[in-house]
Tab-separated table of C-alpha atoms in Angstrom:
chain	number	residue	atom	x	y	z
A	1	UNK	CA	30.844	162.587	67.999
A	2	UNK	CA	30.138	162.667	64.234
A	3	UNK	CA	26.697	163.306	62.804
A	4	UNK	CA	26.422	159.788	61.431
A	5	UNK	CA	27.047	158.367	64.847
A	6	UNK	CA	24.337	160.511	66.419
A	7	UNK	CA	21.661	159.951	63.750
A	8	UNK	CA	18.444	158.243	64.845
A	9	UNK	CA	18.677	154.491	64.631
A	10	UNK	CA	22.474	154.439	64.509
A	11	UNK	CA	24.085	151.812	66.763
A	12	UNK	CA	25.361	153.139	70.041
A	13	UNK	CA	29.107	152.491	70.304
A	14	UNK	CA	30.224	150.513	73.349
A	15	UNK	CA	31.876	152.456	76.138
A	16	UNK	CA	35.667	152.500	75.992
A	17	UNK	CA	37.372	149.618	77.799
A	18	UNK	CA	39.630	150.935	80.532
A	19	UNK	CA	43.288	149.933	80.274
A	20	UNK	CA	44.270	147.199	82.711
A	21	UNK	CA	45.890	148.417	85.878
A	22	UNK	CA	49.629	147.734	85.982
A	23	UNK	CA	50.637	144.727	87.996
A	24	UNK	CA	52.633	146.008	90.957
A	25	UNK	CA	54.406	142.666	91.189
A	26	UNK	CA	55.782	142.954	87.652
A	27	UNK	CA	59.146	144.682	87.816
A	28	UNK	CA	60.624	146.620	84.932
A	29	UNK	CA	63.773	145.071	83.371
A	30	UNK	CA	66.163	147.595	84.939
A	31	UNK	CA	64.877	146.945	88.467
A	32	UNK	CA	64.893	143.198	87.851
A	33	UNK	CA	68.495	143.431	86.656
A	34	UNK	CA	69.591	145.301	89.791
A	35	UNK	CA	67.944	142.752	92.049
A	36	UNK	CA	69.398	139.839	90.104
A	37	UNK	CA	72.866	141.376	90.433
A	38	UNK	CA	72.372	141.888	94.187
A	39	UNK	CA	71.196	138.312	94.713
A	40	UNK	CA	74.156	136.948	92.734
A	41	UNK	CA	76.626	139.009	94.766
A	42	UNK	CA	75.146	138.153	98.174
A	43	UNK	CA	75.032	134.422	97.491
A	44	UNK	CA	78.619	134.082	96.287
A	45	UNK	CA	80.356	136.486	98.677
A	46	UNK	CA	80.415	134.009	101.622
A	47	UNK	CA	81.629	131.227	99.316
A	48	UNK	CA	84.497	133.458	98.211
A	49	UNK	CA	85.332	134.111	101.871
A	50	UNK	CA	85.730	130.370	102.439
A	51	UNK	CA	88.148	129.824	99.523
A	52	UNK	CA	91.277	131.272	101.128
A	53	UNK	CA	90.826	129.725	104.595
A	54	UNK	CA	88.748	126.572	104.024
A	55	UNK	CA	91.554	124.022	103.745
A	56	UNK	CA	93.639	125.734	106.440
A	57	UNK	CA	90.663	125.791	108.819
A	58	UNK	CA	90.002	122.085	108.393
A	59	UNK	CA	93.653	121.114	108.819
A	60	UNK	CA	93.900	123.325	111.894
A	61	UNK	CA	90.975	121.345	113.316
A	62	UNK	CA	93.172	118.226	113.015
A	63	UNK	CA	92.015	116.872	109.646
A	64	UNK	CA	94.539	115.330	107.267
A	65	UNK	CA	94.698	116.165	103.594
A	66	UNK	CA	92.950	112.902	102.706
A	67	UNK	CA	90.038	113.866	104.950
A	68	UNK	CA	89.917	117.360	103.436
A	69	UNK	CA	89.799	115.836	99.945
A	70	UNK	CA	86.952	113.646	101.151
A	71	UNK	CA	85.046	116.703	102.387
A	72	UNK	CA	85.248	118.328	98.964
A	73	UNK	CA	84.217	115.066	97.323
A	74	UNK	CA	81.113	115.043	99.522
A	75	UNK	CA	80.301	118.549	98.316
A	76	UNK	CA	80.775	117.696	94.630
A	77	UNK	CA	78.843	114.437	94.744
A	78	UNK	CA	75.952	116.002	96.644
A	79	UNK	CA	75.751	118.906	94.215
A	80	UNK	CA	75.802	116.551	91.218
A	81	UNK	CA	73.191	114.222	92.694
A	82	UNK	CA	70.815	117.054	93.599
A	83	UNK	CA	71.302	119.184	90.471
A	84	UNK	CA	68.365	117.952	88.386
A	85	UNK	CA	65.870	117.322	91.216
A	86	UNK	CA	66.366	120.817	92.604
A	87	UNK	CA	66.131	122.412	89.167
A	88	UNK	CA	62.823	120.643	88.618
A	89	UNK	CA	61.674	121.726	92.074
A	90	UNK	CA	62.238	125.379	91.148
A	91	UNK	CA	60.116	124.987	88.021
A	92	UNK	CA	57.299	123.422	90.070
A	93	UNK	CA	57.092	125.435	93.320
A	94	UNK	CA	58.801	128.706	92.332
A	95	UNK	CA	62.174	130.411	92.215
A	96	UNK	CA	61.990	132.410	95.433
A	97	UNK	CA	61.244	129.485	97.764
A	98	UNK	CA	64.102	127.398	96.346
A	99	UNK	CA	66.590	130.286	96.551
A	100	UNK	CA	65.638	131.040	100.156
A	101	UNK	CA	66.090	127.363	101.028
A	102	UNK	CA	69.556	127.415	99.452
A	103	UNK	CA	70.469	130.388	101.624
A	104	UNK	CA	69.236	128.677	104.794
A	105	UNK	CA	71.271	125.556	104.005
A	106	UNK	CA	74.369	127.713	103.548
A	107	UNK	CA	73.695	129.435	106.881
A	108	UNK	CA	73.790	126.014	108.565
A	109	UNK	CA	76.867	124.923	106.575
A	110	UNK	CA	78.970	127.992	107.365
A	111	UNK	CA	77.944	127.815	111.020
A	112	UNK	CA	79.165	124.217	111.165
A	113	UNK	CA	82.450	125.159	109.513
A	114	UNK	CA	82.996	127.947	112.016
A	115	UNK	CA	82.150	125.967	115.158
A	116	UNK	CA	82.565	122.236	114.532
A	117	UNK	CA	85.764	120.245	114.967
A	118	UNK	CA	84.417	116.718	114.316
A	119	UNK	CA	84.914	115.205	110.864
A	120	UNK	CA	81.299	114.070	110.571
A	121	UNK	CA	80.026	117.587	111.297
A	122	UNK	CA	82.297	119.136	108.670
A	123	UNK	CA	81.280	116.469	106.134
A	124	UNK	CA	77.621	117.182	106.927
A	125	UNK	CA	78.255	120.882	106.387
A	126	UNK	CA	79.856	120.148	103.002
A	127	UNK	CA	76.811	118.061	102.040
A	128	UNK	CA	74.521	120.944	103.009
A	129	UNK	CA	76.619	123.349	100.943
A	130	UNK	CA	76.532	120.961	97.975
A	131	UNK	CA	72.749	120.807	98.195
A	132	UNK	CA	72.599	124.609	98.425
A	133	UNK	CA	74.846	124.860	95.363
A	134	UNK	CA	72.459	122.640	93.420
A	135	UNK	CA	69.427	124.590	94.624
A	136	UNK	CA	70.975	127.911	93.565
A	137	UNK	CA	72.240	126.922	90.125
A	138	UNK	CA	69.201	128.128	88.172
A	139	UNK	CA	66.416	129.877	90.105
A	140	UNK	CA	67.897	133.397	90.314
A	141	UNK	CA	68.699	133.549	86.621
A	142	UNK	CA	65.377	131.921	85.734
A	143	UNK	CA	63.564	134.527	87.872
A	144	UNK	CA	65.355	137.349	86.072
A	145	UNK	CA	64.562	135.991	82.603
A	146	UNK	CA	60.935	135.275	83.547
A	147	UNK	CA	60.546	138.820	84.874
A	148	UNK	CA	62.082	140.472	81.809
A	149	UNK	CA	60.008	138.346	79.437
A	150	UNK	CA	56.829	139.135	81.361
A	151	UNK	CA	57.490	142.869	81.033
A	152	UNK	CA	59.091	143.203	77.577
A	153	UNK	CA	58.341	139.949	75.760
A	154	UNK	CA	60.539	137.036	74.660
A	155	UNK	CA	62.577	139.221	72.279
A	156	UNK	CA	63.881	141.408	75.146
A	157	UNK	CA	67.620	141.827	75.574
A	158	UNK	CA	69.015	139.348	78.097
A	159	UNK	CA	72.761	139.565	77.483
A	160	UNK	CA	73.339	142.722	79.513
A	161	UNK	CA	71.553	141.431	82.602
A	162	UNK	CA	73.144	137.991	82.384
A	163	UNK	CA	76.557	139.622	81.961
A	164	UNK	CA	75.988	141.875	84.987
A	165	UNK	CA	74.930	138.890	87.091
A	166	UNK	CA	77.991	136.913	86.034
A	167	UNK	CA	80.202	139.911	86.804
A	168	UNK	CA	78.601	140.249	90.245
A	169	UNK	CA	79.334	136.581	90.942
A	170	UNK	CA	82.983	136.961	89.955
A	171	UNK	CA	83.345	140.212	91.906
A	172	UNK	CA	81.819	138.583	94.986
A	173	UNK	CA	84.261	135.665	94.746
A	174	UNK	CA	87.194	138.046	94.303
A	175	UNK	CA	86.211	140.310	97.189
A	176	UNK	CA	85.317	137.332	99.358
A	177	UNK	CA	88.715	135.751	98.734
A	178	UNK	CA	90.434	138.943	99.855
A	179	UNK	CA	88.221	139.290	102.937
A	180	UNK	CA	88.498	135.634	103.875
A	181	UNK	CA	92.272	135.621	103.582
A	182	UNK	CA	92.875	139.042	105.100
A	183	UNK	CA	90.503	139.058	108.065
A	184	UNK	CA	92.232	136.327	110.133
A	185	UNK	CA	95.595	137.913	109.333
A	186	UNK	CA	94.401	141.342	110.480
A	187	UNK	CA	92.842	139.938	113.653
A	188	UNK	CA	96.044	138.016	114.337
A	189	UNK	CA	97.950	141.294	114.460
A	190	UNK	CA	95.802	142.435	117.399
A	191	UNK	CA	97.642	141.325	120.568
A	192	UNK	CA	95.756	138.551	122.356
A	193	UNK	CA	92.767	138.587	119.976
A	194	UNK	CA	93.086	134.930	119.021
A	195	UNK	CA	93.509	133.716	122.596
A	196	UNK	CA	90.590	135.844	123.806
A	197	UNK	CA	88.305	134.581	121.047
A	198	UNK	CA	89.167	130.947	121.746
A	199	UNK	CA	88.710	131.373	125.505
A	200	UNK	CA	85.370	133.172	125.269
A	201	UNK	CA	83.896	130.534	122.942
A	202	UNK	CA	85.263	127.543	124.788
A	203	UNK	CA	87.670	126.705	121.978
A	204	UNK	CA	84.959	126.494	119.278
A	205	UNK	CA	85.951	129.689	117.439
A	206	UNK	CA	89.468	130.379	116.204
A	207	UNK	CA	90.743	133.142	113.959
A	208	UNK	CA	90.438	130.993	110.844
A	209	UNK	CA	86.753	130.323	111.553
A	210	UNK	CA	85.798	134.017	111.637
A	211	UNK	CA	85.254	134.246	107.836
A	212	UNK	CA	82.900	131.251	107.932
A	213	UNK	CA	80.803	132.744	110.734
A	214	UNK	CA	80.722	136.106	108.988
A	215	UNK	CA	79.639	134.269	105.844
A	216	UNK	CA	76.705	132.768	107.760
A	217	UNK	CA	75.552	136.294	108.662
A	218	UNK	CA	75.797	137.388	105.033
A	219	UNK	CA	73.682	134.386	104.029
A	220	UNK	CA	70.988	135.481	106.501
A	221	UNK	CA	70.912	138.815	104.696
A	222	UNK	CA	70.682	136.945	101.391
A	223	UNK	CA	67.612	135.019	102.558
A	224	UNK	CA	65.863	138.167	103.795
A	225	UNK	CA	66.582	139.942	100.508
A	226	UNK	CA	65.294	137.032	98.403
A	227	UNK	CA	62.053	136.827	100.356
A	228	UNK	CA	61.397	140.569	100.168
A	229	UNK	CA	62.770	141.610	96.754
A	230	UNK	CA	61.958	138.803	94.282
A	231	UNK	CA	58.220	138.897	93.559
A	232	UNK	CA	56.710	136.101	91.504
A	233	UNK	CA	53.329	135.721	89.798
A	234	UNK	CA	50.867	133.480	91.618
A	235	UNK	CA	51.417	129.784	91.029
A	236	UNK	CA	49.018	126.900	91.526
A	237	UNK	CA	49.096	125.793	95.129
A	238	UNK	CA	51.789	123.174	95.439
A	239	UNK	CA	50.797	119.864	96.971
A	240	UNK	CA	53.032	116.980	97.944
A	241	UNK	CA	51.463	114.849	95.223
A	242	UNK	CA	51.956	117.577	92.632
A	243	UNK	CA	55.594	118.121	93.609
A	244	UNK	CA	56.363	114.402	93.605
A	245	UNK	CA	54.821	114.127	90.158
A	246	UNK	CA	56.055	117.398	88.673
A	247	UNK	CA	59.718	117.189	89.648
A	248	UNK	CA	60.418	113.794	87.997
A	249	UNK	CA	58.620	115.010	84.871
A	250	UNK	CA	60.805	118.123	84.806
A	251	UNK	CA	63.942	115.997	85.295
A	252	UNK	CA	63.038	113.622	82.474
A	253	UNK	CA	62.240	116.486	80.139
A	254	UNK	CA	65.504	118.200	81.074
A	255	UNK	CA	67.495	115.088	80.234
A	256	UNK	CA	65.806	114.969	76.813
A	257	UNK	CA	66.712	118.568	75.967
A	258	UNK	CA	69.903	117.718	74.132
A	259	UNK	CA	68.173	115.146	71.982
A	260	UNK	CA	65.446	117.566	70.931
A	261	UNK	CA	67.551	120.550	69.891
A	262	UNK	CA	70.981	120.831	68.265
A	263	UNK	CA	71.828	124.198	69.853
A	264	UNK	CA	71.039	122.923	73.357
A	265	UNK	CA	73.119	119.821	72.669
A	266	UNK	CA	75.988	122.092	71.625
A	267	UNK	CA	75.572	124.154	74.809
A	268	UNK	CA	75.701	121.059	77.013
A	269	UNK	CA	78.840	119.769	75.270
A	270	UNK	CA	80.407	123.204	75.654
A	271	UNK	CA	79.593	123.195	79.363
A	272	UNK	CA	81.384	119.862	79.660
A	273	UNK	CA	84.541	121.234	78.041
A	274	UNK	CA	84.343	124.199	80.433
A	275	UNK	CA	84.443	121.703	83.288
A	276	UNK	CA	87.672	120.219	81.919
A	277	UNK	CA	89.274	123.661	81.716
A	278	UNK	CA	88.248	124.590	85.239
A	279	UNK	CA	89.447	121.233	86.580
A	280	UNK	CA	93.011	121.733	85.374
A	281	UNK	CA	93.074	125.343	86.600
A	282	UNK	CA	91.844	124.491	90.094
A	283	UNK	CA	93.872	121.301	90.471
A	284	UNK	CA	97.308	122.339	89.219
A	285	UNK	CA	97.593	126.076	89.868
A	286	UNK	CA	98.062	125.805	93.683
A	287	UNK	CA	100.970	123.412	93.213
A	288	UNK	CA	102.621	125.702	90.693
A	289	UNK	CA	102.248	128.620	93.117
A	290	UNK	CA	103.894	126.571	95.884
A	291	UNK	CA	106.716	125.525	93.562
A	292	UNK	CA	107.286	129.163	92.655
A	293	UNK	CA	107.508	130.393	96.258
A	294	UNK	CA	109.203	127.340	97.761
A	295	UNK	CA	106.697	126.553	100.552
A	296	UNK	CA	103.055	125.493	100.751
A	297	UNK	CA	102.151	128.353	103.112
A	298	UNK	CA	103.527	131.117	100.916
A	299	UNK	CA	102.129	129.349	97.861
A	300	UNK	CA	98.670	129.485	99.423
A	301	UNK	CA	98.966	133.253	99.787
A	302	UNK	CA	100.077	133.605	96.170
A	303	UNK	CA	97.240	131.376	95.008
A	304	UNK	CA	94.686	133.438	96.953
A	305	UNK	CA	95.892	136.571	95.182
A	306	UNK	CA	95.962	134.789	91.841
A	307	UNK	CA	92.444	133.430	92.346
A	308	UNK	CA	91.238	136.927	93.197
A	309	UNK	CA	92.817	138.261	89.991
A	310	UNK	CA	91.219	135.420	88.022
A	311	UNK	CA	87.761	136.278	89.373
A	312	UNK	CA	88.273	139.911	88.431
A	313	UNK	CA	89.252	138.821	84.905
A	314	UNK	CA	86.088	136.719	84.734
A	315	UNK	CA	84.062	139.740	85.867
A	316	UNK	CA	85.690	141.865	83.161
A	317	UNK	CA	84.958	139.189	80.579
A	318	UNK	CA	81.308	139.117	81.615
A	319	UNK	CA	81.100	142.891	81.209
A	320	UNK	CA	82.555	142.514	77.717
A	321	UNK	CA	80.149	139.704	76.756
A	322	UNK	CA	77.448	141.933	75.163
A	323	UNK	CA	80.130	143.853	73.254
A	324	UNK	CA	81.643	140.589	72.042
A	325	UNK	CA	78.232	139.509	70.711
A	326	UNK	CA	77.770	142.818	68.887
A	327	UNK	CA	81.264	142.742	67.382
A	328	UNK	CA	81.045	139.122	66.247
A	329	UNK	CA	77.411	139.337	65.125
A	330	UNK	CA	75.762	136.756	67.397
A	331	UNK	CA	75.868	135.066	70.772
A	332	UNK	CA	77.126	131.837	69.184
A	333	UNK	CA	80.118	133.560	67.632
A	334	UNK	CA	80.846	135.306	70.932
A	335	UNK	CA	80.926	131.893	72.620
A	336	UNK	CA	83.434	130.788	69.985
A	337	UNK	CA	85.578	133.872	70.626
A	338	UNK	CA	85.491	133.356	74.385
A	339	UNK	CA	86.484	129.710	74.061
A	340	UNK	CA	89.385	130.739	71.851
A	341	UNK	CA	90.652	133.055	74.589
A	342	UNK	CA	90.360	130.238	77.153
A	343	UNK	CA	92.334	127.899	74.896
A	344	UNK	CA	95.062	130.520	74.414
A	345	UNK	CA	95.369	130.922	78.185
A	346	UNK	CA	95.706	127.168	78.733
A	347	UNK	CA	98.339	126.911	75.994
A	348	UNK	CA	100.388	129.639	77.706
A	349	UNK	CA	100.082	127.795	81.024
A	350	UNK	CA	101.223	124.574	79.359
A	351	UNK	CA	104.125	126.190	77.540
A	352	UNK	CA	105.437	127.687	80.793
A	353	UNK	CA	104.840	124.636	83.011
A	354	UNK	CA	108.432	123.347	82.934
A	355	UNK	CA	110.115	126.536	84.167
A	356	UNK	CA	109.941	129.004	87.043
A	357	UNK	CA	111.897	131.748	85.295
A	358	UNK	CA	110.582	135.294	85.246
A	359	UNK	CA	109.466	134.965	81.629
A	360	UNK	CA	107.683	131.661	82.276
A	361	UNK	CA	106.022	133.076	85.396
A	362	UNK	CA	104.779	136.103	83.445
A	363	UNK	CA	103.442	133.813	80.712
A	364	UNK	CA	101.694	131.629	83.289
A	365	UNK	CA	100.081	134.619	84.986
A	366	UNK	CA	98.932	135.974	81.634
A	367	UNK	CA	97.549	132.587	80.679
A	368	UNK	CA	95.651	132.274	83.956
A	369	UNK	CA	94.042	135.679	83.462
A	370	UNK	CA	93.180	134.965	79.814
A	371	UNK	CA	91.515	131.664	80.724
A	372	UNK	CA	89.167	133.354	83.187
A	373	UNK	CA	88.601	136.307	80.857
A	374	UNK	CA	87.473	133.925	78.116
A	375	UNK	CA	85.195	132.036	80.481
A	376	UNK	CA	83.586	135.341	81.453
A	377	UNK	CA	82.987	136.287	77.813
A	378	UNK	CA	81.502	132.932	76.822
A	379	UNK	CA	79.169	132.183	79.752
A	380	UNK	CA	76.556	134.992	79.422
A	381	UNK	CA	76.336	134.497	75.655
A	382	UNK	CA	75.878	130.739	76.051
A	383	UNK	CA	73.107	131.318	78.585
A	384	UNK	CA	71.478	133.896	76.309
A	385	UNK	CA	71.188	131.162	73.672
A	386	UNK	CA	69.871	128.673	76.230
A	387	UNK	CA	67.108	130.973	77.458
A	388	UNK	CA	65.914	131.520	73.885
A	389	UNK	CA	65.525	127.769	73.377
A	390	UNK	CA	63.375	126.929	76.419
A	391	UNK	CA	60.303	128.475	77.991
A	392	UNK	CA	59.559	129.367	81.600
A	393	UNK	CA	58.156	125.909	82.409
A	394	UNK	CA	61.639	124.399	82.480
A	395	UNK	CA	64.150	127.229	82.498
A	396	UNK	CA	65.707	126.314	85.866
A	397	UNK	CA	65.798	122.643	84.859
A	398	UNK	CA	67.706	123.521	81.682
A	399	UNK	CA	70.250	125.508	83.703
A	400	UNK	CA	70.621	122.561	86.072
A	401	UNK	CA	71.290	120.178	83.186
A	402	UNK	CA	73.972	122.572	81.951
A	403	UNK	CA	75.528	122.798	85.419
A	404	UNK	CA	75.419	119.019	85.793
A	405	UNK	CA	77.299	118.555	82.515
A	406	UNK	CA	80.000	120.915	83.751
A	407	UNK	CA	80.348	119.245	87.154
A	408	UNK	CA	80.430	115.675	85.899
A	409	UNK	CA	83.111	116.383	83.299
A	410	UNK	CA	85.076	118.454	85.819
A	411	UNK	CA	85.083	115.560	88.286
A	412	UNK	CA	86.238	113.022	85.685
A	413	UNK	CA	88.795	115.381	84.141
A	414	UNK	CA	90.214	116.230	87.565
A	415	UNK	CA	90.880	112.563	88.260
A	416	UNK	CA	92.436	112.085	84.818
A	417	UNK	CA	94.670	115.152	85.081
A	418	UNK	CA	95.769	114.074	88.547
A	419	UNK	CA	97.086	110.796	87.136
A	420	UNK	CA	99.170	112.512	84.460
A	421	UNK	CA	102.762	113.588	85.138
A	422	UNK	CA	103.246	117.226	86.036
A	423	UNK	CA	104.366	119.445	83.195
A	424	UNK	CA	102.854	120.707	79.945
A	425	UNK	CA	100.768	117.590	79.136
A	426	UNK	CA	97.728	118.177	81.407
A	427	UNK	CA	97.462	121.823	80.355
A	428	UNK	CA	97.749	121.092	76.656
A	429	UNK	CA	95.267	118.227	76.912
A	430	UNK	CA	92.776	120.558	78.608
A	431	UNK	CA	93.409	123.138	75.868
A	432	UNK	CA	92.597	120.484	73.260
A	433	UNK	CA	89.316	119.676	75.016
A	434	UNK	CA	88.393	123.374	75.123
A	435	UNK	CA	89.310	123.661	71.430
A	436	UNK	CA	86.920	120.812	70.659
A	437	UNK	CA	84.178	122.735	72.445
A	438	UNK	CA	85.018	125.870	70.473
A	439	UNK	CA	84.833	124.044	67.152
A	440	UNK	CA	81.195	123.253	67.884
A	441	UNK	CA	80.418	126.932	67.220
A	442	UNK	CA	82.383	127.390	64.000
A	443	UNK	CA	79.429	126.393	61.850
A	444	UNK	CA	76.632	128.931	62.149
A	445	UNK	CA	72.999	128.322	61.311
A	446	UNK	CA	72.230	129.866	57.933
A	447	UNK	CA	69.875	132.829	58.167
A	448	UNK	CA	69.589	132.458	61.938
A	449	UNK	CA	72.822	133.803	63.458
A	450	UNK	CA	71.394	134.040	66.956
A	451	UNK	CA	70.314	130.400	66.925
A	452	UNK	CA	66.743	131.348	67.819
A	453	UNK	CA	63.609	129.331	67.365
A	454	UNK	CA	60.318	130.895	66.266
A	455	UNK	CA	59.081	130.036	69.767
A	456	UNK	CA	60.860	128.518	72.789
A	457	UNK	CA	60.697	124.808	73.385
A	458	UNK	CA	58.613	123.781	76.412
A	459	UNK	CA	60.612	121.558	78.712
A	460	UNK	CA	57.560	120.057	80.411
A	461	UNK	CA	54.380	119.610	78.419
A	462	UNK	CA	51.439	121.613	79.671
A	463	UNK	CA	51.136	125.033	81.167
A	464	UNK	CA	51.824	125.876	84.750
A	465	UNK	CA	48.160	125.982	85.514
A	466	UNK	CA	47.674	122.496	84.101
A	467	UNK	CA	50.300	120.857	86.276
C-alpha cells in the first residue's frame, strides 16, 4: 500500500469485490457445438431409416398408392399447421422441453409404423411425426445460439457450429437411409428370420417394420440425451395463462418479421425458393430412377443410393459453408454462391431429362449432387444471418417462420410440377425459381457486408422475465 493511502485521515479503500463464480450451467461454445451436433444426428437418424422402407412398408400392409400419398399429406399439413405455434411455444417455455416432446411424439409414431396395419393408425402416426417435425424445427439451433451468445457475446462465430449441425443432419439421413434399406435385406438373407419374426409377434412385425421399431429406440435415446445434456438458464415459471398468452404473441411477432426487416424478408423468400427446388427433386427423381432401371423395385434401390449420395453432398456443402463465407466475404454472398450451385444442378437435371444415355445419366447424377451441395452451402450462412437479426426472445419462432415458408412453397410447387408434362420443363422452371431467389442476394448492403444490425431485433416485446 502506498504512503498516501496509509496517511492519517486518508479514505480507506473498499475491499476487492470477488469475481463471480462461473455458472456451471453455462457451457463453453465448443461443448455446446458438440451437443448440438449430437442432438441433430440423433433426431434425424430414425427419419433417414424410414426413407428407404416407408412406402414399401405401407404398401405391404395393404395400402394403395393413393392412401400412401394421403399419409404424407397428413404429415405435411400437420407440420405446416403446427410450425408457428410450436416455435412460439419454444420461446415461451424453453428449448429442452419442446425438443423432448418432439422425441416422444416420434417414439409413438415409429412404434405405430412398425406395429400397426390399419390406415387410421398409420395416418395418426404421420400426424404425430408432422407435429414432432414442427416442434423440432427451431429449438435445438436456438439453444445452441443462445448458449454461445451467453458465453461469448452476440458477436461470437456461429457459422462453424451451424455448419456442423447441418452436416450432422445430412450424415444422419444418409446413414439412416443405408441402414433402413439394408437391414431388412440382410435379415431376409437369414433363413426363416422373416417367418419367425412374424410368428412370434402375431403378425404385427415384418422385416420391413424393423427399421421403424429400431428408430423408436433411437428416439428414446434422443429424449434422454436432450433432458440430460442441454442445460438452460432458469425461466419464469410457465403457467397455462402465460403460455396461452405468450404463444399467440410470439406467432404474431414472427409473422411480422419480414415486414420489419429487409434481410429477414429476403431470407424468407429464399426459403420459399428452396422449397420449390426440393419439391422437384423429391417428386421427379424416383420416377427417373425407375425409368433408368426399367422397374419400380430396382428404381427404388437406385433412388435410395442416390438419396444417400445427395445427403452426403449436403453434408459436404455444410462443412464448406464457413469457407464459402470467408472466400466470398460475407454470409450473404455465400448464400448467393450456394444458390448458384443449386441452379446449375437443376439445369443439368433438366438438360438430361429427355434421355437415358450414359452421358445423360452422368449429367443427371452430377446435377443431383450439385443441387444438394449448393443447398448445404447456403443453409448455414442463411441461418447465420437470421440469428444476427433476432434476439433470444423469438429465435425459435423466426426459424419456424422460415421453415413454414419452405414447406408451403414446396407443397404448392409439388402440385404444380406434378401437373406439368415430364421432361425438361419442370426442372428448368424450378431452376428459374431458384435463380430468382439467388438474385435477391446480388445487391449487398453498403458498408455492412454481413447484413448485421447494431443490435438484434426483438421478436416479442419485453424481456423473458416480463412475460
